[in-house]
DNA sequence: GTGAAAGCGCTAACAT
DNA sequence: ATGTTAGCGCTTTCAC
């Protein structure tokens, strides 16, 4: 059997004794076609199983209704949710998605940008790896609209849709203090990216505001080795090792804020193995509110991240830019606030201390 | 500033006083160009910032080095891993990825197939929603190579790369029996898909082999409502509700196998709330070996799924087919085996019953 | 070794 | 209302 050649406009035109042009217009819904021939053409297209050739269409139109998405790691639950949201919204607006993964690697990101330029995607949604921006600049100056997602980048002006991690960390820290924690520790990823910086800021800000002394505060970096190929950033083992060391020297009434719910798993194990109790001895709050967090024992308090909102808004922002022909003179930055979900891991650590039958 | 028009072969040719053709051949690495001009051309291309137009190239070549991927839900950790693996391997082989999400919805899958036909992707990797196959047939008969991933489909012949869920369930069930469980229950997703069927088979097979009486066995379906928009299949609440009812009537020495680690979270909570103990009273084994499972207390035994192998193999299988020009006369089915990881949730439930100091 | 010409499938401008 | 022509950027004959 020879390869079944694809049905073209020409085939429909021939079969009906019309010109390609008429067929094109009829199927495109343009006005200059009689309803009779249009019906005829549609029927014939249906009969022959005609499928428009997007590649040819894109070549002449110069646009291909495609959005390039560059993500650092789809296995990270947050980015998985983000991809879902982006795909859903893009699909609703008629855009296809070219997915690229940078693996926290600058070189991969460069190649992704190159790919997008080759394909001439209409727009790009990028979670940038780091601070290098020259390739992104090339991309925009080649006429591609770029919207940064989740991570901010100084020295590169474009729209950004992100999350107010500072506020999230601030709220979580304040909550830990309200729950009675006096010694605070932040366990963070070891990447130099804006979400981490913002969380540290929010953490510090809350503590300063309450006048917590410097020596009662520490920020520790978990060696996630994200940049090593195939390393899972959320493998709890690293945070477990770190928490083991930490837990020995942990004073009473301490609170730990972790930059990722997976880190909390390591903390839980370390604390439990040291025969101390989450919540009572050590209050814990996570980031991400992963589905498992509500089901840990005790249930983990966590800062919920609006991945769906961010994904949707990023697509909307991108598409809005595309409809405006000219290059913008001002860029938008949107940071969605995140919401602390209080559960058992951070409830006030004192109730057991009230004397039974007292009062 | 007027839109910066993209650099074409023509621009390089003009700038060097050559023909488009020569430039094309030079950059394509063809032989019929003198080394001197080739160097000149490459330098000029570099200088002007030339980026090949993949759309134009695809139109003439009829192939675009693109693979269409249709996934039911990227937020599902298993599919997230699968996407990662597929992307990584595709990238290594020079293919771009068109990502589409079906949301367990037949209509979306149809649209995804339509999109792939429009773009004329070289091949398609599909996790099929259900049993409908007419659109997939159209896709293949239009000349697109299809490889099914993770879910099997009767009535549609093509290559398939999947997982031996039957074997996984068989091993897990045997293990539960070996651990002393006498009353067995399987908590499964409520989708009519091959992985679920295979797990039920494996479960039943192991029990039959050991002569476990029918009335000591049950298979329950968790109403995951996957098909409802935005419903998270792994939201543990449904399994929690189900397990609550179950746990009241659970005899001693029972074992629960769940089709998804997230279900185990619901079971853990229900069992704990009923003042019974995981492992001792109820042995539990999960499926998926999600990162959190090893950190539950007690640590969850689970069947590890080779998502990375499957993703990589699926791409390799697809690309292998693409290199063979003619339509195949035989299709390959590969099922990767999965490995049970035994942890504390399913250790023998009897040690505490041996009389202290006895023997 | 290089150039001229044709054409991939489609749409837009300009006829008629 | 329909047909003709041109051209998107590239590759592939086929000349020279």
XYZ file of C-alpha atoms (C1' of nucleotides) in Angstrom:
750
model
C 0.000 0.000 0.000
C 1.482 3.349 -1.024
C 1.517 6.178 1.484
C -1.971 7.726 1.492
C -1.371 11.277 0.368
C -3.109 13.913 2.360
C -6.200 15.604 0.971
C -5.566 19.195 -0.102
C -7.762 22.089 -1.097
C -6.775 21.260 -4.671
C -8.380 17.823 -4.380
C -11.676 19.304 -3.276
C -11.476 21.955 -5.997
C -10.775 19.370 -8.711
C -13.499 17.105 -7.523
C -16.003 19.946 -7.692
C -14.685 21.789 -10.725
C -13.899 24.869 -8.692
C -10.751 26.839 -7.957
C -8.590 26.310 -4.889
C -9.286 29.813 -3.830
C -13.037 29.405 -3.670
C -12.630 26.291 -1.648
C -10.267 28.061 0.720
C -12.672 30.917 1.249
C -15.645 28.654 1.643
C -13.986 26.632 4.372
C -12.532 29.692 6.040
C -16.040 31.104 6.353
C -15.325 34.152 4.246
C -18.257 36.016 2.795
C -17.581 36.011 -0.923
C -19.022 32.550 -1.564
C -22.579 31.568 -2.400
C -24.242 29.479 0.253
C -24.921 26.763 -2.280
C -21.306 26.229 -3.266
C -20.211 26.583 0.324
C -22.465 23.742 1.340
C -21.204 21.699 -1.586
C -17.612 22.359 -0.657
C -18.122 21.573 2.989
C -19.799 18.316 2.100
C -17.016 17.353 -0.257
C -14.350 18.292 2.282
C -16.100 16.125 4.818
C -16.444 13.280 2.341
C -12.775 13.320 1.396
C -11.669 13.746 4.996
C -9.963 17.045 4.445
C -7.786 18.334 7.269
C -6.260 21.802 6.873
C -2.493 21.906 6.717
C -1.381 24.074 9.609
C 2.182 24.195 8.385
C 1.245 25.669 5.028
C -1.200 27.971 6.692
C 1.399 29.208 9.145
C 3.914 29.867 6.408
C 1.675 32.286 4.625
C 0.079 33.834 7.680
C 3.291 34.210 9.614
C 1.543 33.048 12.745
C 0.915 29.537 13.842
C -1.310 29.716 16.914
C 1.352 28.073 18.977
C 2.735 28.934 22.384
C 6.121 27.736 23.500
C 6.326 26.694 27.129
C 9.659 26.339 28.872
C 9.483 24.662 32.247
C 12.315 23.592 34.487
C 10.835 20.300 35.578
C 7.381 18.856 34.891
C 7.799 16.225 37.615
C 7.697 18.943 40.223
C 4.048 18.904 41.328
C 3.791 22.666 41.209
C 4.980 22.800 37.621
C 2.773 19.861 36.744
C -0.221 21.867 37.918
C 1.097 24.890 36.079
C 1.415 22.954 32.831
C -2.109 21.650 33.261
C -3.458 25.129 33.726
C -1.480 26.565 30.828
C -2.561 23.767 28.537
C -6.179 24.068 29.514
C -6.317 27.780 28.931
C -4.307 27.639 25.710
C -6.580 24.960 24.373
C -9.633 27.022 25.224
C -8.166 29.916 23.249
C -7.220 27.719 20.300
C -3.473 27.619 20.849
C -1.257 24.582 20.623
C 1.594 24.006 23.011
C 5.216 23.342 22.263
C 6.610 21.965 25.496
C 10.256 22.247 26.400
C 12.055 21.297 29.596
C 15.152 23.090 30.784
C 16.031 20.852 33.727
C 17.376 23.946 35.535
C 20.037 24.043 32.874
C 21.024 27.226 31.089
C 22.136 25.424 27.963
C 18.833 23.603 27.643
C 16.991 26.859 28.033
C 19.048 28.345 25.227
C 18.160 25.442 22.998
C 14.514 25.817 23.916
C 14.630 29.452 22.875
C 16.303 28.444 19.646
C 13.555 25.915 18.973
C 10.889 28.516 19.561
C 12.591 30.886 17.151
C 12.803 28.199 14.508
C 9.125 27.475 14.827
C 8.196 31.086 15.125
C 5.832 30.492 17.986
C 3.444 33.343 18.585
C 4.478 33.645 22.169
C 6.559 32.091 24.911
C 5.824 31.271 28.517
C 9.109 30.857 30.322
C 10.108 29.799 33.802
C 13.670 31.074 33.597
C 16.515 29.003 34.942
C 18.684 31.777 36.202
C 19.883 35.260 35.516
C 21.161 34.953 31.972
C 18.899 36.907 29.665
C 20.685 37.460 26.349
C 18.873 34.609 24.610
C 15.526 35.833 25.921
C 16.360 39.255 24.596
C 17.111 37.805 21.185
C 13.775 36.057 21.313
C 11.809 39.216 22.010
C 13.755 41.302 19.535
C 12.936 38.644 16.946
C 9.332 39.611 17.527
C 8.226 36.887 19.908
C 6.213 37.943 22.913
C 7.579 36.551 26.146
C 5.845 36.260 29.487
C 7.888 35.175 32.466
C 6.197 32.781 34.857
C 6.798 32.188 38.554
C 10.386 33.418 38.584
C 11.454 37.024 38.282
C 14.457 38.184 36.362
C 16.207 41.476 36.838
C 17.626 43.070 33.745
C 14.970 41.751 31.431
C 11.803 43.717 30.904
C 8.692 41.797 30.050
C 5.368 40.818 31.518
C 5.480 38.544 34.497
C 2.911 36.420 36.236
C 4.074 35.080 39.531
C 3.289 34.453 43.133
C 3.782 36.649 46.150
C 6.117 34.290 47.954
C 7.215 37.075 50.258
C 3.695 37.485 51.564
C 3.257 33.729 51.857
C 6.399 33.347 53.922
C 5.497 36.384 55.984
C 2.077 34.964 56.829
C 3.455 31.529 57.626
C 6.158 32.947 59.853
C 3.735 35.201 61.680
C 1.505 32.210 62.193
C 4.367 30.188 63.654
C 5.091 33.005 66.066
C 1.417 33.255 67.003
C 1.434 29.548 67.708
C 4.086 30.046 70.309
C 7.282 29.350 68.413
C 10.225 31.358 69.668
C 13.069 29.853 67.733
C 12.553 29.944 64.003
C 14.238 28.105 61.194
C 13.702 28.302 57.450
C 14.680 25.350 55.299
C 15.089 26.469 51.721
C 16.076 25.189 48.327
C 19.627 26.020 47.387
C 18.774 27.751 44.126
C 19.353 31.439 43.596
C 15.902 32.150 42.246
C 13.390 34.830 43.053
C 10.850 32.637 44.896
C 13.509 31.531 47.365
C 14.770 35.060 47.839
C 11.244 36.328 48.378
C 10.467 33.658 50.944
C 13.610 34.454 52.873
C 12.647 38.114 52.782
C 9.147 37.459 54.039
C 10.491 35.202 56.760
C 13.008 37.784 57.927
C 10.507 40.602 57.682
C 7.998 38.898 59.949
C 10.679 38.108 62.509
C 12.088 41.610 62.499
C 8.635 43.027 62.936
C 8.139 40.930 66.041
C 11.561 41.725 67.358
C 12.744 38.150 67.391
C 16.459 38.208 68.244
C 18.864 37.264 65.449
C 20.314 34.344 67.352
C 16.901 32.694 67.513
C 16.682 32.615 63.740
C 18.386 30.558 61.069
C 18.063 29.985 57.349
C 19.358 26.660 56.087
C 19.804 25.587 52.511
C 18.866 22.089 51.463
C 21.279 20.789 48.840
C 18.647 19.746 46.302
C 21.157 19.336 43.503
C 18.463 20.251 41.084
C 20.918 20.875 38.379
C 22.249 17.388 38.346
C 20.552 15.403 35.660
C 17.561 13.443 36.877
C 17.843 14.607 40.463
C 14.431 15.004 42.008
C 14.227 18.337 43.784
C 11.641 17.017 46.155
C 13.441 13.884 47.239
C 12.955 14.292 50.991
C 16.208 12.608 51.863
C 18.319 15.763 51.737
C 16.004 17.626 54.035
C 15.872 14.597 56.307
C 19.649 14.578 56.669
C 19.672 18.273 57.362
C 16.827 18.043 59.833
C 18.575 15.235 61.699
C 21.459 17.517 62.496
C 19.081 20.325 63.253
C 16.798 18.429 65.575
C 19.504 17.620 68.113
C 20.134 21.285 68.833
C 16.542 22.414 68.550
C 15.386 24.401 71.569
C 11.892 24.157 73.007
C 9.196 26.109 71.262
C 10.759 26.090 67.872
C 9.150 26.430 64.502
C 10.347 25.310 61.106
C 9.184 26.796 57.847
C 10.132 24.770 54.793
C 10.217 26.027 51.217
C 8.580 22.877 49.901
C 6.173 20.364 51.402
C 8.548 17.564 50.482
C 11.104 19.018 52.845
C 8.518 18.670 55.591
C 8.524 14.909 55.056
C 12.199 14.795 55.937
C 11.591 16.998 58.935
C 8.745 14.795 60.147
C 10.930 11.711 60.033
C 13.902 13.345 61.715
C 11.765 14.788 64.477
C 9.939 11.538 65.079
C 13.129 9.504 65.145
C 14.502 11.887 67.751
C 11.458 11.050 69.896
C 10.117 14.523 69.674
C 6.703 15.529 68.518
C 5.614 17.621 65.539
C 3.425 20.527 66.618
C 4.012 20.039 70.326
C 7.796 20.271 70.241
C 8.346 21.598 66.767
C 5.777 23.463 64.750
C 6.097 22.957 61.005
C 4.685 24.833 58.039
C 5.254 23.896 54.422
C 4.989 25.488 51.005
C 2.961 24.119 48.117
C 0.119 22.376 49.897
C 0.651 19.148 48.050
C -2.237 16.697 48.086
C -0.535 14.438 50.585
C 0.063 17.191 53.123
C -3.434 17.217 54.552
C -3.092 13.499 55.174
C 0.137 13.421 57.059
C -0.052 12.742 60.761
C -0.198 15.336 62.064
C -1.688 17.097 59.071
C 0.782 19.599 57.663
C 0.010 23.299 57.638
C 1.094 24.669 54.305
C 1.016 27.702 52.073
C -1.192 26.960 49.103
C 0.181 28.146 45.769
C -2.251 29.331 43.108
C -0.718 27.386 40.238
C -3.971 27.270 38.295
C -4.486 31.009 38.517
C -0.914 31.683 37.515
C -1.065 29.365 34.513
C -4.303 30.781 33.288
C -3.291 34.379 33.852
C 0.033 33.831 32.106
C -1.718 32.589 28.984
C -4.227 35.418 29.128
C -1.501 37.996 29.548
C 0.420 36.536 26.627
C -2.581 36.435 24.347
C -3.560 39.960 25.322
C -0.116 41.126 24.248
C -0.407 39.279 20.966
C -3.601 41.059 20.063
C -1.941 44.423 20.582
C 0.154 44.819 17.485
C 2.812 47.248 18.609
C 5.584 46.739 21.096
C 4.430 47.763 24.561
C 5.804 50.746 26.383
C 5.040 49.299 29.785
C 5.094 45.818 31.231
C 2.806 44.214 33.737
C 3.847 42.301 36.829
C 1.177 40.318 38.604
C 1.865 38.421 41.797
C -0.903 36.246 43.067
C -1.150 36.007 46.796
C -0.967 32.626 48.420
C -3.020 31.379 51.269
C -1.830 29.712 54.430
C -3.769 26.582 55.273
C -3.488 25.927 58.974
C -3.585 22.312 60.071
C -2.323 20.328 63.025
C 1.414 20.619 62.523
C 1.455 24.196 63.703
C -1.291 24.502 66.292
C -0.421 26.243 69.516
C 2.013 24.012 71.301
C 0.690 24.696 74.778
C -2.785 23.147 75.228
C -1.403 19.935 76.707
C 0.304 22.054 79.334
C -2.865 23.431 80.849
C -3.474 21.424 84.028
C -6.280 18.879 83.641
C -9.407 19.817 85.506
C -7.915 23.201 86.103
C -9.950 26.377 86.386
C 9.984 50.686 15.761
C 8.708 48.500 12.909
C 8.489 44.749 13.482
C 11.984 43.353 12.965
C 11.591 41.015 10.009
C 13.194 37.670 10.376
C 16.455 36.948 8.572
C 16.006 34.567 5.634
C 18.355 32.679 3.375
C 17.676 35.382 0.824
C 19.146 38.011 3.120
C 22.367 36.091 3.498
C 22.495 35.439 -0.238
C 21.959 39.095 -1.086
C 24.502 40.253 1.398
C 27.092 37.926 -0.115
C 26.097 38.156 -3.766
C 25.225 34.469 -3.896
C 22.060 32.545 -4.667
C 19.623 31.306 -2.027
C 20.339 27.821 -3.138
C 24.042 27.945 -2.414
C 23.364 29.368 0.992
C 20.855 26.653 1.716
C 23.273 23.910 0.746
C 26.126 25.475 2.626
C 24.183 25.666 5.858
C 22.670 22.238 5.357
C 26.159 20.809 5.128
C 25.708 19.483 1.618
C 28.795 18.662 -0.394
C 28.435 20.791 -3.505
C 29.843 23.951 -1.960
C 33.436 25.126 -1.781
C 34.832 25.317 1.702
C 35.644 28.955 1.221
C 32.111 30.053 0.398
C 30.741 27.787 3.062
C 32.826 29.516 5.682
C 31.769 32.889 4.331
C 28.130 31.920 4.433
C 28.304 30.520 7.918
C 29.981 33.650 9.155
C 27.380 35.865 7.530
C 24.533 33.737 8.862
C 25.998 34.076 12.313
C 26.489 37.791 11.896
C 22.931 38.397 10.780
C 21.508 36.098 13.432
C 19.941 33.697 10.986
C 17.553 31.128 12.412
C 16.153 28.517 10.010
C 12.407 28.638 9.499
C 11.095 25.264 10.591
C 7.662 25.959 9.190
C 8.934 26.575 5.669
C 11.286 23.660 5.977
C 8.494 21.352 7.114
C 6.254 22.391 4.272
C 8.692 21.292 1.633
C 10.044 18.267 3.455
C 6.670 16.996 4.584
C 8.112 16.155 7.968
C 8.596 18.461 10.885
C 10.520 16.536 13.539
C 7.631 16.850 15.909
C 5.956 14.306 18.149
C 2.450 14.780 19.418
C 1.869 13.661 22.985
C -1.621 13.103 24.303
C -1.813 12.646 28.054
C -4.892 12.384 30.207
C -3.607 14.500 33.073
C -0.148 15.981 33.632
C -0.900 16.692 37.287
C -0.994 12.991 37.966
C 2.531 12.307 39.260
C 2.901 9.228 37.129
C 2.090 11.122 33.961
C 4.270 13.990 35.060
C 7.189 11.585 35.219
C 6.146 10.109 31.904
C 6.097 13.520 30.230
C 9.526 14.273 31.649
C 10.922 11.062 30.255
C 9.270 11.519 26.872
C 10.478 15.080 26.607
C 13.999 14.198 27.601
C 14.300 11.414 25.083
C 12.609 13.353 22.302
C 14.916 16.262 22.876
C 17.928 13.989 22.741
C 16.746 12.707 19.376
C 16.026 16.164 18.028
C 12.247 16.069 18.182
C 9.971 18.789 19.436
C 6.889 18.035 21.478
C 3.341 19.107 20.888
C 1.602 18.518 24.205
C -2.114 17.896 24.450
C -4.224 16.976 27.455
C -7.364 14.923 27.142
C -8.604 15.183 30.744
C -10.017 11.661 30.396
C -12.404 13.128 27.894
C -13.127 11.474 24.571
C -13.992 14.730 22.859
C -10.721 16.332 23.906
C -8.834 13.329 22.624
C -10.566 13.692 19.284
C -9.558 17.315 19.110
C -6.002 16.398 20.017
C -5.909 13.926 17.157
C -7.305 16.588 14.860
C -4.573 18.993 15.955
C -1.906 16.416 15.256
C -3.300 15.815 11.799
C -3.340 19.510 11.058
C 0.260 19.854 12.071
C 1.268 16.651 10.411
C 3.327 15.498 13.359
C 5.735 12.726 12.510
C 4.376 10.529 15.229
C 1.998 10.378 18.142
C 2.357 9.062 21.669
C -1.096 8.516 23.077
C -2.451 7.508 26.459
C -5.944 6.671 25.234
C -8.961 7.738 27.211
C -11.182 4.820 26.541
C -12.195 2.311 23.947
C -13.122 4.541 21.054
C -10.607 4.102 18.292
C -12.033 5.507 15.065
C -10.161 8.785 15.347
C -6.921 6.958 16.080
C -7.521 4.850 13.026
C -7.993 7.944 10.923
C -4.727 9.249 12.299
C -2.749 6.178 11.342
C -4.384 5.843 7.962
C -3.404 9.453 7.338
C 0.151 8.225 7.624
C 0.964 9.170 11.209
C 2.711 6.584 13.317
C 0.996 6.001 16.630
C 2.392 4.364 19.728
C 0.038 3.690 22.606
C 1.413 4.335 26.066
C 0.443 2.827 29.397
C -3.088 1.874 28.402
C -4.018 -0.922 26.074
C -6.787 -0.768 23.556
C -8.490 -3.725 21.974
C -9.559 -3.303 18.402
C -6.727 -1.012 17.461
C -3.466 -2.468 16.251
C -0.331 -0.488 16.888
C 2.804 -0.568 18.963
C 2.333 -0.309 22.669
C 4.653 0.446 25.533
C 3.138 -0.219 28.896
C 3.544 -1.702 32.310
C 2.827 -5.172 33.561
C 0.253 -4.123 36.113
C -0.991 -7.675 36.389
C 2.380 -8.832 37.595
C 2.673 -5.880 39.944
C -0.662 -6.592 41.562
C 0.120 -10.283 41.688
C 3.392 -9.656 43.505
C 1.838 -7.195 45.901
C -1.030 -9.527 46.720
C 1.274 -12.482 47.240
C 3.335 -10.336 49.526
C 0.281 -9.361 51.554
C -0.601 -13.027 51.951
C 2.954 -13.853 52.944
C 2.754 -11.133 55.557
C -0.136 -12.926 57.184
C -3.133 -11.197 55.668
C -6.123 -13.477 55.310
C -8.806 -11.066 54.257
C -7.914 -9.113 51.164
C -9.357 -5.982 49.678
C -8.445 -4.094 46.528
C -9.288 -0.403 46.260
C -9.306 0.612 42.650
C -9.974 3.587 40.437
C -13.374 3.529 38.850
C -12.153 3.831 35.281
C -12.565 1.051 32.759
C -8.991 1.103 31.589
C -6.492 -1.663 31.047
C -4.211 -0.913 34.019
C -7.137 -1.265 36.421
C -8.327 -4.440 34.744
C -4.845 -5.897 34.851
C -4.401 -5.096 38.520
C -7.698 -6.731 39.366
C -6.628 -9.755 37.377
C -3.295 -10.008 39.125
C -4.952 -9.576 42.485
C -7.496 -12.317 41.792
C -4.903 -14.591 40.280
C -2.688 -14.482 43.345
C -5.640 -15.154 45.647
C -6.929 -18.038 43.556
C -3.499 -19.571 43.484
C -3.367 -19.525 47.266
C -6.886 -20.815 47.580
C -8.185 -17.809 49.447
C -11.954 -18.196 49.747
C -14.103 -15.826 47.717
C -15.825 -14.379 50.760
C -12.507 -13.200 52.134
C -11.903 -11.054 49.065
C -13.386 -7.828 47.816
C -12.719 -5.319 45.078
C -13.977 -1.808 45.720
C -14.084 1.072 43.307
C -13.154 4.535 44.466
C -15.333 7.140 42.772
C -12.501 9.327 41.534
C -14.721 11.303 39.196
C -11.770 11.767 36.952
C -13.934 12.817 34.130
C -15.342 15.791 35.886
C -13.430 18.849 34.897
C -10.604 19.750 37.265
C -11.245 16.790 39.569
C -7.993 15.523 40.959
C -7.868 11.765 40.625
C -5.598 11.487 43.603
C -7.587 13.550 46.025
C -7.486 11.125 48.936
C -10.858 12.146 50.281
C -12.837 9.645 48.226
C -10.704 6.749 49.330
C -10.896 8.042 52.897
C -14.682 7.973 52.831
C -14.671 4.504 51.364
C -12.087 3.250 53.817
C -14.103 4.615 56.732
C -16.979 2.365 55.865
C -14.608 -0.465 55.175
C -12.622 -0.226 58.365
C -15.589 -0.889 60.633
C -16.181 -4.304 59.171
C -12.565 -5.188 58.674
C -11.653 -8.558 60.196
C -8.337 -9.252 61.862
C -5.446 -10.002 59.616
C -6.640 -8.076 56.669
C -4.677 -6.555 53.862
C -5.551 -3.720 51.531
C -4.030 -3.193 48.136
C -4.719 0.208 46.614
C -4.413 1.129 42.944
C -2.746 4.415 43.750
C -0.580 5.635 46.604
C -2.932 8.535 47.151
C -5.664 6.103 48.065
C -3.386 4.809 50.785
C -3.452 8.234 52.406
C -7.191 7.968 52.826
C -6.837 4.456 54.180
C -4.184 5.549 56.657
C -6.421 8.238 58.045
C -9.510 6.053 58.253
C -7.632 3.248 59.958
C -5.965 5.583 62.417
C -9.201 7.329 63.279
C -10.769 3.945 63.999
C -7.982 3.374 66.534
C -6.526 0.559 64.598
C -2.985 0.268 63.389
C -1.537 0.129 59.897
C 0.630 -2.946 59.399
C -0.352 -4.577 62.691
C -4.091 -4.606 62.121
C -4.241 -3.784 58.454
C -1.437 -4.304 56.007
C -1.396 -1.816 53.159
C 0.382 -1.806 49.804
C 0.139 0.992 47.263
C 0.797 1.533 43.588
C 3.050 4.207 42.137
C 5.651 4.591 44.857
C 5.216 8.318 45.029
C 8.008 10.261 46.701
C 5.997 10.828 49.853
C 5.232 7.137 50.375
C 8.560 6.230 51.896
C 8.050 9.009 54.426
C 4.645 8.130 55.719
C 4.441 6.636 59.168
C 4.535 3.779 58.843
C 6.374 3.904 55.544
C 4.133 2.665 52.761
C 5.007 -0.439 50.780
C 4.311 0.280 47.146
C 4.712 -1.029 43.647
C 7.184 1.158 41.814
C 6.182 2.039 38.264
C 8.907 2.426 35.642
C 7.608 5.693 34.177
C 11.038 6.755 32.937
C 11.641 3.478 31.128
C 8.188 3.587 29.572
C 8.568 7.157 28.362
C 11.948 6.565 26.876
C 10.991 3.289 25.269
C 7.850 4.796 23.805
C 9.850 7.498 22.055
C 12.417 4.981 20.872
C 9.734 2.684 19.545
C 8.069 5.551 17.730
C 11.275 6.802 16.179
C 12.245 3.301 15.151
C 8.959 3.014 13.286
C 9.518 6.343 11.612
C 12.823 5.254 10.183
C 11.228 2.206 8.611
C 9.448 3.641 5.636
C 6.755 1.095 4.948
C 3.750 0.235 7.036
C 4.594 -2.548 9.445
C 3.146 -6.026 9.202
C 3.536 -6.692 12.895
C 3.250 -4.584 16.007
C 5.236 -4.702 19.192
C 3.845 -4.763 22.698
C 6.262 -4.159 25.532
C 5.213 -4.317 29.157
C 7.782 -3.270 31.681
C 7.641 -5.118 34.925
C 7.195 -3.204 38.121
C 8.912 -3.779 41.377
C 7.357 -4.098 44.780
C 9.103 -1.994 47.390
C 8.427 -3.473 50.790
C 8.306 -1.048 53.694
C 6.705 -1.003 57.114
C 3.041 -0.836 56.156
C 2.997 -4.483 55.183
C 5.458 -6.234 57.424
C 4.294 -9.457 58.996
C 1.508 -8.559 61.390
C 2.255 -11.303 63.897
C 5.512 -10.535 65.735
C 3.705 -8.778 68.593
C 1.571 -11.899 69.062
C 4.422 -14.238 69.831
C 4.362 -14.690 73.594
C 7.126 -12.685 75.267
C 9.907 -14.855 76.544
C 8.236 -17.807 74.863
C 10.035 -20.787 73.362
C 30.706 24.718 -7.520
C 26.972 27.612 -8.431
C 22.446 29.473 -10.180
C 17.712 29.279 -12.095
C 13.302 27.318 -11.701
C 9.727 24.688 -9.676
C 6.831 23.618 -5.942
C 5.346 22.179 -0.852
C -0.326 23.914 0.585
C -2.162 27.688 1.649
C -4.096 32.762 1.658
C -4.452 37.571 0.014
C -4.701 40.882 -3.658
C -6.460 41.698 -7.750
C -9.023 40.552 -11.616
C -13.484 39.325 -13.902
C -19.503 35.024 -6.748
C -15.625 32.950 -8.681
C -10.865 32.549 -10.949
C -6.023 34.030 -11.645
C -1.725 35.359 -9.848
C 1.696 35.851 -6.565
C 4.255 34.612 -2.695
C 5.298 32.863 2.413
C 10.896 30.427 3.102
C 12.705 26.643 2.066
C 14.660 22.364 -0.627
C 15.216 19.767 -4.737
C 15.749 18.958 -9.517
C 18.259 20.292 -13.375
C 21.161 23.291 -15.964
C 25.656 25.345 -16.648
